PDB file of C-alpha atoms in Angstrom:
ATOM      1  CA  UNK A 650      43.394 -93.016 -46.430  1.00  0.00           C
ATOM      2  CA  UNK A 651      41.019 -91.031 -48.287  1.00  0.00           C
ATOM      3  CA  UNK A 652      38.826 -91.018 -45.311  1.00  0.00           C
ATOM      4  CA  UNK A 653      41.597 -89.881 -42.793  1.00  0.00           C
ATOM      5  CA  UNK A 654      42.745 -86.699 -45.159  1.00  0.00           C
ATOM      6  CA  UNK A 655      39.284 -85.671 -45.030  1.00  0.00           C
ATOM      7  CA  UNK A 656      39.491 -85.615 -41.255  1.00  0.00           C
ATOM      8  CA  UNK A 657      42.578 -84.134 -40.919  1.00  0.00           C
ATOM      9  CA  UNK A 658      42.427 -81.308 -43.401  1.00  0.00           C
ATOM     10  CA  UNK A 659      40.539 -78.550 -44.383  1.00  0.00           C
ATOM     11  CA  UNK A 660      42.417 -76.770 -46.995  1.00  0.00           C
ATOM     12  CA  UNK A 661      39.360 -75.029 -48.875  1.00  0.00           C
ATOM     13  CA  UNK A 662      38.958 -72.040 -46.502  1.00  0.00           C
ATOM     14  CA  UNK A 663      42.564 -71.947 -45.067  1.00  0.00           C
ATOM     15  CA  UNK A 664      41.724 -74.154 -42.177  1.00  0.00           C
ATOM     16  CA  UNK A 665      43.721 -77.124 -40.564  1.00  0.00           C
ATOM     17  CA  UNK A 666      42.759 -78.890 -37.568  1.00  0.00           C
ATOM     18  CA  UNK A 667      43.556 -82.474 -36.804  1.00  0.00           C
ATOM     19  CA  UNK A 668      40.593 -84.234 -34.365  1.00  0.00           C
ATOM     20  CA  UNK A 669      42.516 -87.341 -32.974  1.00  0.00           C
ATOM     21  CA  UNK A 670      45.713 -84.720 -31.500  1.00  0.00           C
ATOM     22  CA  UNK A 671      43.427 -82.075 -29.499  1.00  0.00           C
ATOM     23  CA  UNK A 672      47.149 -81.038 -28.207  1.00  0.00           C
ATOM     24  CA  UNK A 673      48.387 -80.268 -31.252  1.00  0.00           C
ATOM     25  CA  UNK A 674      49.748 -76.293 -31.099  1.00  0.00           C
ATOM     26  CA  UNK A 675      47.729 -74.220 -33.284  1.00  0.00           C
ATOM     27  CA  UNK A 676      45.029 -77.114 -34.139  1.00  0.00           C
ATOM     28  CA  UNK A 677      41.988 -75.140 -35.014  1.00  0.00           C
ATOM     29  CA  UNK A 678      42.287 -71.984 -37.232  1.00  0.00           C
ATOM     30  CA  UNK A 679      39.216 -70.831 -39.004  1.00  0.00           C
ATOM     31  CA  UNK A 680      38.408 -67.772 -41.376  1.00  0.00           C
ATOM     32  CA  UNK A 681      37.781 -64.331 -39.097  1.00  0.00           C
ATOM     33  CA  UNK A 682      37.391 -61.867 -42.050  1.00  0.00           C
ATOM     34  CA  UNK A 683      36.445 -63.118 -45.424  1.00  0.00           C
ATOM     35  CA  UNK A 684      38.817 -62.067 -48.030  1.00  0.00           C
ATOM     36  CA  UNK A 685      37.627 -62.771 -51.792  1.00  0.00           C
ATOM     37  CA  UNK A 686      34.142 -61.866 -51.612  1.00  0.00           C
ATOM     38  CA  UNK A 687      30.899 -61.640 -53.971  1.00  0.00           C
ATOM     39  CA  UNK A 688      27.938 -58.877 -53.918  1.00  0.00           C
ATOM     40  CA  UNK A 689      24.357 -59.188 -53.782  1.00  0.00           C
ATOM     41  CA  UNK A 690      22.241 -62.025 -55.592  1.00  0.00           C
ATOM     42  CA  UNK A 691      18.642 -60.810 -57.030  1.00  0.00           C
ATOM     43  CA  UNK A 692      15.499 -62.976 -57.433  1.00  0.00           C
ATOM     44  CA  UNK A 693      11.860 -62.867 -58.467  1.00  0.00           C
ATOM     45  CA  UNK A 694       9.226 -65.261 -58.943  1.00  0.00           C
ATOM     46  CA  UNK A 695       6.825 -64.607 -61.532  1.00  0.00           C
ATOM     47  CA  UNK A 696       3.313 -67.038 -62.800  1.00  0.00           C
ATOM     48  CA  UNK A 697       5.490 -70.020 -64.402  1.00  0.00           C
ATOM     49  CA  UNK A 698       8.941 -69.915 -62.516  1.00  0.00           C
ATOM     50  CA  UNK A 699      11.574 -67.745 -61.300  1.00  0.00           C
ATOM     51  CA  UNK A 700      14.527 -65.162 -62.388  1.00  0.00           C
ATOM     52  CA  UNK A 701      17.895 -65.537 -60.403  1.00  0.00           C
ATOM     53  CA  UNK A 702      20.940 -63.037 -61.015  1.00  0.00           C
ATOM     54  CA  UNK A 703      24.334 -61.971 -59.849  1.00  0.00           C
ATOM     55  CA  UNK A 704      27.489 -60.163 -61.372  1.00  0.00           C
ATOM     56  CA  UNK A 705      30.466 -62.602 -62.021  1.00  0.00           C
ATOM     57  CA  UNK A 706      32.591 -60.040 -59.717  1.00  0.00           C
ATOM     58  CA  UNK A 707      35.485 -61.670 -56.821  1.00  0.00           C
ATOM     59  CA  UNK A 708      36.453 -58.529 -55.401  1.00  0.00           C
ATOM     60  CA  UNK A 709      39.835 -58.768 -53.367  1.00  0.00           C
ATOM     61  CA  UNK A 710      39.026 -56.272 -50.690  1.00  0.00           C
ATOM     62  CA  UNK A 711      38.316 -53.220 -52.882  1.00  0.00           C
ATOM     63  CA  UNK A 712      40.350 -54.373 -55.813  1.00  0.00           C
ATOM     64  CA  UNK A 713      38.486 -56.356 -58.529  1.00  0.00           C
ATOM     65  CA  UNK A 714      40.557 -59.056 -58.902  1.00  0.00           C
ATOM     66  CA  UNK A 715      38.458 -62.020 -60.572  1.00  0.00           C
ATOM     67  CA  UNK A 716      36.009 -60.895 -62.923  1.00  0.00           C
ATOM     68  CA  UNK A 717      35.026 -63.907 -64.351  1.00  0.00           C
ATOM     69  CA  UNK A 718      33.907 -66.026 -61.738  1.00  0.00           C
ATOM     70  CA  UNK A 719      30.394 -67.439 -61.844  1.00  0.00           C
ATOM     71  CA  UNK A 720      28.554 -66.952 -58.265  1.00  0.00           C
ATOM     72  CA  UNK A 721      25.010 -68.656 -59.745  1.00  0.00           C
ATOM     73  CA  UNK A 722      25.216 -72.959 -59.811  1.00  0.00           C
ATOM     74  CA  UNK A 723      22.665 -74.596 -61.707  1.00  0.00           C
ATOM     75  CA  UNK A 724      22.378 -77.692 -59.233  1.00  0.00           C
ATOM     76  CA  UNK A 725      20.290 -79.746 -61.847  1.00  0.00           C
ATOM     77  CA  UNK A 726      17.284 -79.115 -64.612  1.00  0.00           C
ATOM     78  CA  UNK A 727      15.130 -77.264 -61.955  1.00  0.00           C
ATOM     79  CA  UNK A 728      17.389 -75.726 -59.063  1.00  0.00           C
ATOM     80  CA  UNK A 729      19.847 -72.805 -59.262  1.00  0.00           C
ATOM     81  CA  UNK A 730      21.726 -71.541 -56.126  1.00  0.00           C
ATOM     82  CA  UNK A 731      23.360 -68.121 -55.756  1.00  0.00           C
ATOM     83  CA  UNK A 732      25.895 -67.235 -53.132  1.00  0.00           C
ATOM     84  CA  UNK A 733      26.737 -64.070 -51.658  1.00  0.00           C
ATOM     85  CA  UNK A 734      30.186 -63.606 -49.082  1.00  0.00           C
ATOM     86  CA  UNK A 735      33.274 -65.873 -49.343  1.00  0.00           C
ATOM     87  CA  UNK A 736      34.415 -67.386 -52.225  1.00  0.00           C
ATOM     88  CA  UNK A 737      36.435 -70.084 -50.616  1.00  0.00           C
ATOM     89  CA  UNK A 738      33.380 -70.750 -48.717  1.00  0.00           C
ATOM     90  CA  UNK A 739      30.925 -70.828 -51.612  1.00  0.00           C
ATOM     91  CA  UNK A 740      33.343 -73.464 -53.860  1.00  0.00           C
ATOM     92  CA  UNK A 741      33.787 -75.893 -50.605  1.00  0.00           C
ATOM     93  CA  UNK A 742      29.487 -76.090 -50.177  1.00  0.00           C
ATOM     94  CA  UNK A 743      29.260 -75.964 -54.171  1.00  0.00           C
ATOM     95  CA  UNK A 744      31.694 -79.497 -53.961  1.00  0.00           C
ATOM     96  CA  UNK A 745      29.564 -81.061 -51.560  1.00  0.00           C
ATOM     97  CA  UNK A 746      26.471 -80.507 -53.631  1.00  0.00           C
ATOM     98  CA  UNK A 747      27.496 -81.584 -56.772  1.00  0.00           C
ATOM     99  CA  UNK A 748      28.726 -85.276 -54.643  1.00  0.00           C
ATOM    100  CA  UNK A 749      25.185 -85.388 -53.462  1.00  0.00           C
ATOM    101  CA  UNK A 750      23.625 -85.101 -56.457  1.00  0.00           C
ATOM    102  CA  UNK A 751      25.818 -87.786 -58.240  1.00  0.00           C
ATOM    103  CA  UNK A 752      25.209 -89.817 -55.125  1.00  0.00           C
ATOM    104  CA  UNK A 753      21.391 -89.207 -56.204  1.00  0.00           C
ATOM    105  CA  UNK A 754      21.649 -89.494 -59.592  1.00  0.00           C
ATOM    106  CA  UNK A 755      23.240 -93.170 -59.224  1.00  0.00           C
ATOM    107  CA  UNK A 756      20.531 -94.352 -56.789  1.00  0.00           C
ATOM    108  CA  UNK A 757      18.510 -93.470 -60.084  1.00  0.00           C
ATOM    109  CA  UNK A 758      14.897 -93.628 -57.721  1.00  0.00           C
ATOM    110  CA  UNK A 759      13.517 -90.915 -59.733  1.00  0.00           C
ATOM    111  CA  UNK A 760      14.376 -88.164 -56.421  1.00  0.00           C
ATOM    112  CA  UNK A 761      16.562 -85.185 -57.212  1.00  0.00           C
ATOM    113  CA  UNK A 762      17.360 -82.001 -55.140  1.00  0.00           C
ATOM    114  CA  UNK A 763      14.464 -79.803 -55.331  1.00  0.00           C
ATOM    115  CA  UNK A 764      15.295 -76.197 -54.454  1.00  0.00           C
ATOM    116  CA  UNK A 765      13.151 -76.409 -51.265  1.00  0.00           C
ATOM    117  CA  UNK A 766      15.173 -79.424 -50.120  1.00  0.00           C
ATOM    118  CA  UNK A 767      18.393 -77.802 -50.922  1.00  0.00           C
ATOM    119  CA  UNK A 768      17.169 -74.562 -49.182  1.00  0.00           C
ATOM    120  CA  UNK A 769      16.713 -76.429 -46.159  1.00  0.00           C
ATOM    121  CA  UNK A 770      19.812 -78.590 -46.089  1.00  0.00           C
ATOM    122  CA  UNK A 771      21.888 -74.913 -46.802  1.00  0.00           C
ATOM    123  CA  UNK A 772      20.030 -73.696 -43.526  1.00  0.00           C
ATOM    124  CA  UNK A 773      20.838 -76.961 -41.516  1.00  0.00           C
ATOM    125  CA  UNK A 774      25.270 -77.038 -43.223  1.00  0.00           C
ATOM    126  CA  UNK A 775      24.980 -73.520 -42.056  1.00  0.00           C
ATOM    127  CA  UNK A 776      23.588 -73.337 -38.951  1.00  0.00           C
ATOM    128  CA  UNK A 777      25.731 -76.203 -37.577  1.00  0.00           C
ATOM    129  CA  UNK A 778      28.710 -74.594 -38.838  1.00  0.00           C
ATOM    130  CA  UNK A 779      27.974 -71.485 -36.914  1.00  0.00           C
ATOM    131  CA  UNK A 780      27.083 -73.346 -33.617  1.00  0.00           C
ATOM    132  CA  UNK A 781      30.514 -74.991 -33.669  1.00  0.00           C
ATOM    133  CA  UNK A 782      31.957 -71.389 -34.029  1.00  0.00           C
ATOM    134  CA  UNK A 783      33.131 -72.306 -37.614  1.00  0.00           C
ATOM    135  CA  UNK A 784      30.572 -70.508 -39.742  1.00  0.00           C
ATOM    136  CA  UNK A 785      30.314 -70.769 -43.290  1.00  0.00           C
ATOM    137  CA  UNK A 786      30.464 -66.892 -44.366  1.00  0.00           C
ATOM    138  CA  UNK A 787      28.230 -66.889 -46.981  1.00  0.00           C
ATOM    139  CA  UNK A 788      24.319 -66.185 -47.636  1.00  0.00           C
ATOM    140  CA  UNK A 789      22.290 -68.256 -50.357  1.00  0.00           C
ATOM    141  CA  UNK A 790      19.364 -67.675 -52.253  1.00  0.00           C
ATOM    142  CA  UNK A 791      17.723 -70.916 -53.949  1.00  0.00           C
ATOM    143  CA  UNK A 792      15.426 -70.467 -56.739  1.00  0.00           C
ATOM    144  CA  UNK A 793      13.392 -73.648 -59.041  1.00  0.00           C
ATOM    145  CA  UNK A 794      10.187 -75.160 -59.119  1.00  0.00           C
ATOM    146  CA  UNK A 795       9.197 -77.639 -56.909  1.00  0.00           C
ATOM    147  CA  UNK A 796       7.856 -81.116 -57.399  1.00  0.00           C
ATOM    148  CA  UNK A 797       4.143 -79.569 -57.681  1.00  0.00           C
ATOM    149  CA  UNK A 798       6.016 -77.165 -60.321  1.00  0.00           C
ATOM    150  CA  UNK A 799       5.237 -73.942 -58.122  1.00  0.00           C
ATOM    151  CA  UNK A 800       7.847 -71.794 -57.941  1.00  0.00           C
ATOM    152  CA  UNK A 801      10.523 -71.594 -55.203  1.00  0.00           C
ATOM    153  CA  UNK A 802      12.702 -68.460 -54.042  1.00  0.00           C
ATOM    154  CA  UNK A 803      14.445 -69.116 -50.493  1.00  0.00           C
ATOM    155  CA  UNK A 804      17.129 -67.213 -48.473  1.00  0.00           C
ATOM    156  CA  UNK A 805      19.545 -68.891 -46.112  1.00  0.00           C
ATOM    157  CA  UNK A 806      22.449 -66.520 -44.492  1.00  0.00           C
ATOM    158  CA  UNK A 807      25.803 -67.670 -42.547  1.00  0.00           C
ATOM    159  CA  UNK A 808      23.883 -68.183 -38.837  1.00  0.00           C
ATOM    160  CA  UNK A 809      21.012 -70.209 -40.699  1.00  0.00           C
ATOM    161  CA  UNK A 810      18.700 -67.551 -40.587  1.00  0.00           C
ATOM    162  CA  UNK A 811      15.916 -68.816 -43.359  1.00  0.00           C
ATOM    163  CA  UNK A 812      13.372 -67.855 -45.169  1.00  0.00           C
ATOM    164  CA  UNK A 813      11.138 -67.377 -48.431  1.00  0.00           C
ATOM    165  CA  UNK A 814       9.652 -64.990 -50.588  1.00  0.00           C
ATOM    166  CA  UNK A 815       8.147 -63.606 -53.746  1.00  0.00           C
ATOM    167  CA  UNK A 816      11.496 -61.633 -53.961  1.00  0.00           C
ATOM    168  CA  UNK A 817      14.578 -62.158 -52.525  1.00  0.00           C
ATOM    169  CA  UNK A 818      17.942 -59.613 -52.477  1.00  0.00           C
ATOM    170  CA  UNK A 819      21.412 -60.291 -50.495  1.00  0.00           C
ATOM    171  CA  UNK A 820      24.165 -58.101 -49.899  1.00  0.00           C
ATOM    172  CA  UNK A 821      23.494 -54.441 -51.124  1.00  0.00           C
ATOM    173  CA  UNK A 822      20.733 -55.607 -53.590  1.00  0.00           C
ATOM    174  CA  UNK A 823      18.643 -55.941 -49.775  1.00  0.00           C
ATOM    175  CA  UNK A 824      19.168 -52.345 -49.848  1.00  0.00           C
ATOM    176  CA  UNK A 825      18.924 -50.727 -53.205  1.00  0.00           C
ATOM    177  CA  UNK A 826      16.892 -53.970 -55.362  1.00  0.00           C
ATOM    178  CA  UNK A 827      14.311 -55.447 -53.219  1.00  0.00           C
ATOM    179  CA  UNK A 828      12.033 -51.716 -53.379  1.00  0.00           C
ATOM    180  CA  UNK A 829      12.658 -52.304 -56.984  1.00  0.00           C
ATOM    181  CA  UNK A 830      11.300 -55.738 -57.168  1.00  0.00           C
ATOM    182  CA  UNK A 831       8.528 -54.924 -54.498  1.00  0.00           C
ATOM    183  CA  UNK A 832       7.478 -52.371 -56.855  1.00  0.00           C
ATOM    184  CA  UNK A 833       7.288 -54.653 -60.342  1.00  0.00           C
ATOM    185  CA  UNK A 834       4.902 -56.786 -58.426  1.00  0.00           C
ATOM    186  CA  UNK A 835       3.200 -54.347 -56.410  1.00  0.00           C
ATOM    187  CA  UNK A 836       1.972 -52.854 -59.465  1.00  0.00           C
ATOM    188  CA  UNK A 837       1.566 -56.174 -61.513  1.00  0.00           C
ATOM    189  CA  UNK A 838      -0.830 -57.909 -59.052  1.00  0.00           C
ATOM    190  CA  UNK A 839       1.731 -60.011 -57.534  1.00  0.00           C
ATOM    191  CA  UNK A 840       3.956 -63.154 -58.566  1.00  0.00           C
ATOM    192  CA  UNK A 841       1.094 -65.062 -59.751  1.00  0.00           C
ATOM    193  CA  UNK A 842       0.259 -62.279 -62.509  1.00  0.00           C
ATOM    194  CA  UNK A 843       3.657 -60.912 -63.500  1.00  0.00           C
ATOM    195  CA  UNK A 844       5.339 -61.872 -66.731  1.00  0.00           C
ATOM    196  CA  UNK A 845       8.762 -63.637 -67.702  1.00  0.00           C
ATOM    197  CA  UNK A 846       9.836 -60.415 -69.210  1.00  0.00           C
ATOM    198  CA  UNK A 847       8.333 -58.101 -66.582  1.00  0.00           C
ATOM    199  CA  UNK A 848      10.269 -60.863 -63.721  1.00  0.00           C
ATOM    200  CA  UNK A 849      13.429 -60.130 -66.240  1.00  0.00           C
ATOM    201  CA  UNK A 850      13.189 -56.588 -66.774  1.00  0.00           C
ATOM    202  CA  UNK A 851      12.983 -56.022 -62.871  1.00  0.00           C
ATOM    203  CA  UNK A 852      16.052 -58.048 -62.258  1.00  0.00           C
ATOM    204  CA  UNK A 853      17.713 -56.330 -65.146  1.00  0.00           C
ATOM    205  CA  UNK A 854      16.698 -53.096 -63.185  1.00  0.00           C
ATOM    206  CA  UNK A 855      18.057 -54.113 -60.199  1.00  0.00           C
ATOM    207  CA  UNK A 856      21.789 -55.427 -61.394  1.00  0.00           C
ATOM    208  CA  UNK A 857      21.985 -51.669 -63.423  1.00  0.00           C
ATOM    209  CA  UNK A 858      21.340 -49.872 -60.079  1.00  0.00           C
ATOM    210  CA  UNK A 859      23.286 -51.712 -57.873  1.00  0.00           C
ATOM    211  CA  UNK A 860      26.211 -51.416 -60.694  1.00  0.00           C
ATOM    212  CA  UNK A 861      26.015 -47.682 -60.432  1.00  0.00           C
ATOM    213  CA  UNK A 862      25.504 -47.952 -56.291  1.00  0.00           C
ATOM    214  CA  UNK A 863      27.624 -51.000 -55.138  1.00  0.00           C
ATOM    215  CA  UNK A 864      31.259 -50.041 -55.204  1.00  0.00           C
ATOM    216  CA  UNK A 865      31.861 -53.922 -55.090  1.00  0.00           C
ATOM    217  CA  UNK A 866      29.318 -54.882 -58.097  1.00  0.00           C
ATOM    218  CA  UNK A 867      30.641 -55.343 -61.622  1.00  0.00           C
ATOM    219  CA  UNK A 868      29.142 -54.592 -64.906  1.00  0.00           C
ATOM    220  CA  UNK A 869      29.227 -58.472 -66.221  1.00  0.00           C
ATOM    221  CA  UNK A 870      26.510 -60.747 -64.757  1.00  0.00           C
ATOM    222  CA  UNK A 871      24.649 -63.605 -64.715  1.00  0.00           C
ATOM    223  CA  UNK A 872      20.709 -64.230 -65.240  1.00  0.00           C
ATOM    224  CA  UNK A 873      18.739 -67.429 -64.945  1.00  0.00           C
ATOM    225  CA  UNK A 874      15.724 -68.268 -65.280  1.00  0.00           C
ATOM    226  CA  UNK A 875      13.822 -70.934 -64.300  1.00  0.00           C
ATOM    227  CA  UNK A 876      10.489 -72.859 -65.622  1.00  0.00           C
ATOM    228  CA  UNK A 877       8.732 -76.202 -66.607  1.00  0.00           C
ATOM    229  CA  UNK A 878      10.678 -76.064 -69.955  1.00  0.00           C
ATOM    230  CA  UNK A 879      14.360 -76.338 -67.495  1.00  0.00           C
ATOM    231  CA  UNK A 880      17.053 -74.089 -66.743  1.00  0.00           C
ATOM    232  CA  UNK A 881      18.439 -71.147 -68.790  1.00  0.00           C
ATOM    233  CA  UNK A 882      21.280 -69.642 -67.456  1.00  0.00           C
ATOM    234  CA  UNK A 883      22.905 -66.861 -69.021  1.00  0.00           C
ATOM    235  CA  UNK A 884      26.825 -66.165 -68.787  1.00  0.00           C
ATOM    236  CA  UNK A 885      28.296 -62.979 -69.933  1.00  0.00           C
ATOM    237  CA  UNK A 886      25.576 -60.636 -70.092  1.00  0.00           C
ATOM    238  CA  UNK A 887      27.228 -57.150 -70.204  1.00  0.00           C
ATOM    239  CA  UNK A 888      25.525 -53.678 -68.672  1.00  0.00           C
ATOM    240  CA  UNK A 889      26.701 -50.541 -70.331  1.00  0.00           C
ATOM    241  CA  UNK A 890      26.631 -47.739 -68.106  1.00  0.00           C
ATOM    242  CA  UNK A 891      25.497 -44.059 -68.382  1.00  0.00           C
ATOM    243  CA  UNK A 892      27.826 -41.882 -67.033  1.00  0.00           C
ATOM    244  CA  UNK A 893      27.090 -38.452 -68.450  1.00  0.00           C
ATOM    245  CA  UNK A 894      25.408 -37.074 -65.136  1.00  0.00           C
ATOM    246  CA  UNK A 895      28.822 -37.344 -63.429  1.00  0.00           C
ATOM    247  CA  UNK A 896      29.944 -34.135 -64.511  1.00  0.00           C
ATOM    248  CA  UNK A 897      26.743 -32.478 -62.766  1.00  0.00           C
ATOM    249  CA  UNK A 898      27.552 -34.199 -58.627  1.00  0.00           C
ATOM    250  CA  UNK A 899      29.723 -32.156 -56.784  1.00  0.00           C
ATOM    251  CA  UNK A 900      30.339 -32.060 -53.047  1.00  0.00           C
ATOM    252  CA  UNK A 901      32.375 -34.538 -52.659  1.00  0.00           C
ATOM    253  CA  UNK A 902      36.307 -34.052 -53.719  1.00  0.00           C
TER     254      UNK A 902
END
C-alpha cells in the first residue's frame, strides 16, 4: 500500500499523476514557476576544510514570508548541502537523503555519503528530472571533506549542470560574492594557504553585501564550517546593517 501511494502521488511540489491510468484527465501537473523560494548559497575552501553559508530567508514572491527556515542540511559529520530555488523542491530531495543515509547507516559497512558522492548523485536526481520535463527547480552547492580529508566544494543546478571549485556562489551571490571570494584567495595564495578565519571573514563579507544588494536576502543566516574535527553549523547568526549612506542616493523616487 505504501508502495502504491508512492506511485500515485506526489504531493511535495503540488504534483499528482497516477502511472497505471495514462487517461486519466489532468494526470500530470508539475511546478512552472517556483513560488517559495531561497537566495544565493556562499562557499570557500580554505587549507583544512570548507565554509558554507546562506540566509534562513523563504521569500513568497517579494514578500518575506518565512524567516526562519534553514536552507543549509548537515547530511552527516563531514557533508553539508545548501540549496538555492524552491522550497518545496529542496524539502522533497532533503527527505530522500536523510532515507539514504539511514539506509547506510544500518548496513553499518563503515561507507557514508561523502560530499563528492552526494554531489554527483544531486547531478544524476537532477538531470533525470529535467529530461523527463519534471525538473527539480533548485541549484545545490555541497561542501565536506572527502575520504582522503581534502576538501570538497561542488555545484549542481536544476538541468544537472555540475561542477567544482575553490569557491562556489548561487543565485545573486554568483553575481555580487564570488569577486569577493576570488579576491580573499587571490591575495592569500589560494585555498591551500588561506585561513579558517580569513575562509570566514570572506563569507561573512559576502552574506553583508548581498544583504544590502539582494532584495530577496535576509539579515539572519547560516554559516558552517567544515573540518577533520566535524561539522559546525551555526543557526541564527544576525547581520546588523549600516544604513546611514541612504540619505546621500538620490535618483531614484
Amino acid at each position: 500500500k505504501r508502495m502504491e501511494f508512492q506511485q500515485v502521488t506526489r504531493s511535495h511540489r503540488g504534483l499528482f499523476y497516477n502511472e497505471g491510468h495514462e487517461n486519466t484527465a489532468d494526470a500530470k501537473k508539475h511546478t512552472q514557476t517556483p513560488i517559495t523560494t531561497g537566495t544565493s548559497v556562499v562557499g570557500i575552501k580554505f587549507r583544512d576544510g570548507v565554509v558554507i553559508a546562506a540566509d534562513s530567508l523563504g521569500a513568497y514572491g517579494s514578500l518575506a514570508r518565512y524567516r526562519n527556515f534553514e536552507r543549509l542540511y548537515q547530511v552527516n559529520n563531514r557533508t553539508v548541502a545548501g540549496c538555492t530555488g524552491d522550497i518545496a523542491d529542496f524539502q522533497h530531495l532533503k527527505s530522500i537523503v536523510q532515507d539514504r543515509v539511514i539506509q547506510e547507516e544500518l548496513l553499518n559497512d563503515g561507507f557514508t555519503f561523502s560530499p563528492s558522492g552526494l554531489h554527483s548523485w544531486f547531478t544524476r536526481v537532477l538531470y533525470n528530472c529535467r529530461s523527463k520535463f519534471e525538473p527539480l527547480w533548485n541549484t545545490y552547492v555541497v561542501a565536506g571533506l572527502n575520504d582522503d580529508a581534502t576538501p570538497f566544494l561542488g555545484y549542481c543546478n536544476m538541468i544537472g549542470v555540475a561542477f567544482t571549485g575553490d569557491c562556489l556562489a548561487t543565485g545573486f551571490g554568483g553575481f555580487l560574492g564570488l569577486p569577493i571570494l576570488r579576491d580573499y584567495l587571490d591575495k592569500r595564495g589560494g585555498s591551500k594557504e588561506l585561513s579558517k578565519d580569513d575562509a570566514i571573514d570572506a563569507v561573512q563579507s559576502c552574506m553583508k553585501v548581498l544583504f544590502y544588494r539582494d532584495c530577496r536576502a535576509f539579515s539572519n543566516y547560516q554559516l558552517a564550517i567544515v573540518t577533520s574535527e566535524g561539522i559546525d553549523l551555526q543557526s541564527d547568526l544576525k547581520m546588523t546593517g549600516q544604513w546611514d549612506l541612504a540619505q546621500y542616493v538620490s535618483g531614484y523616487e
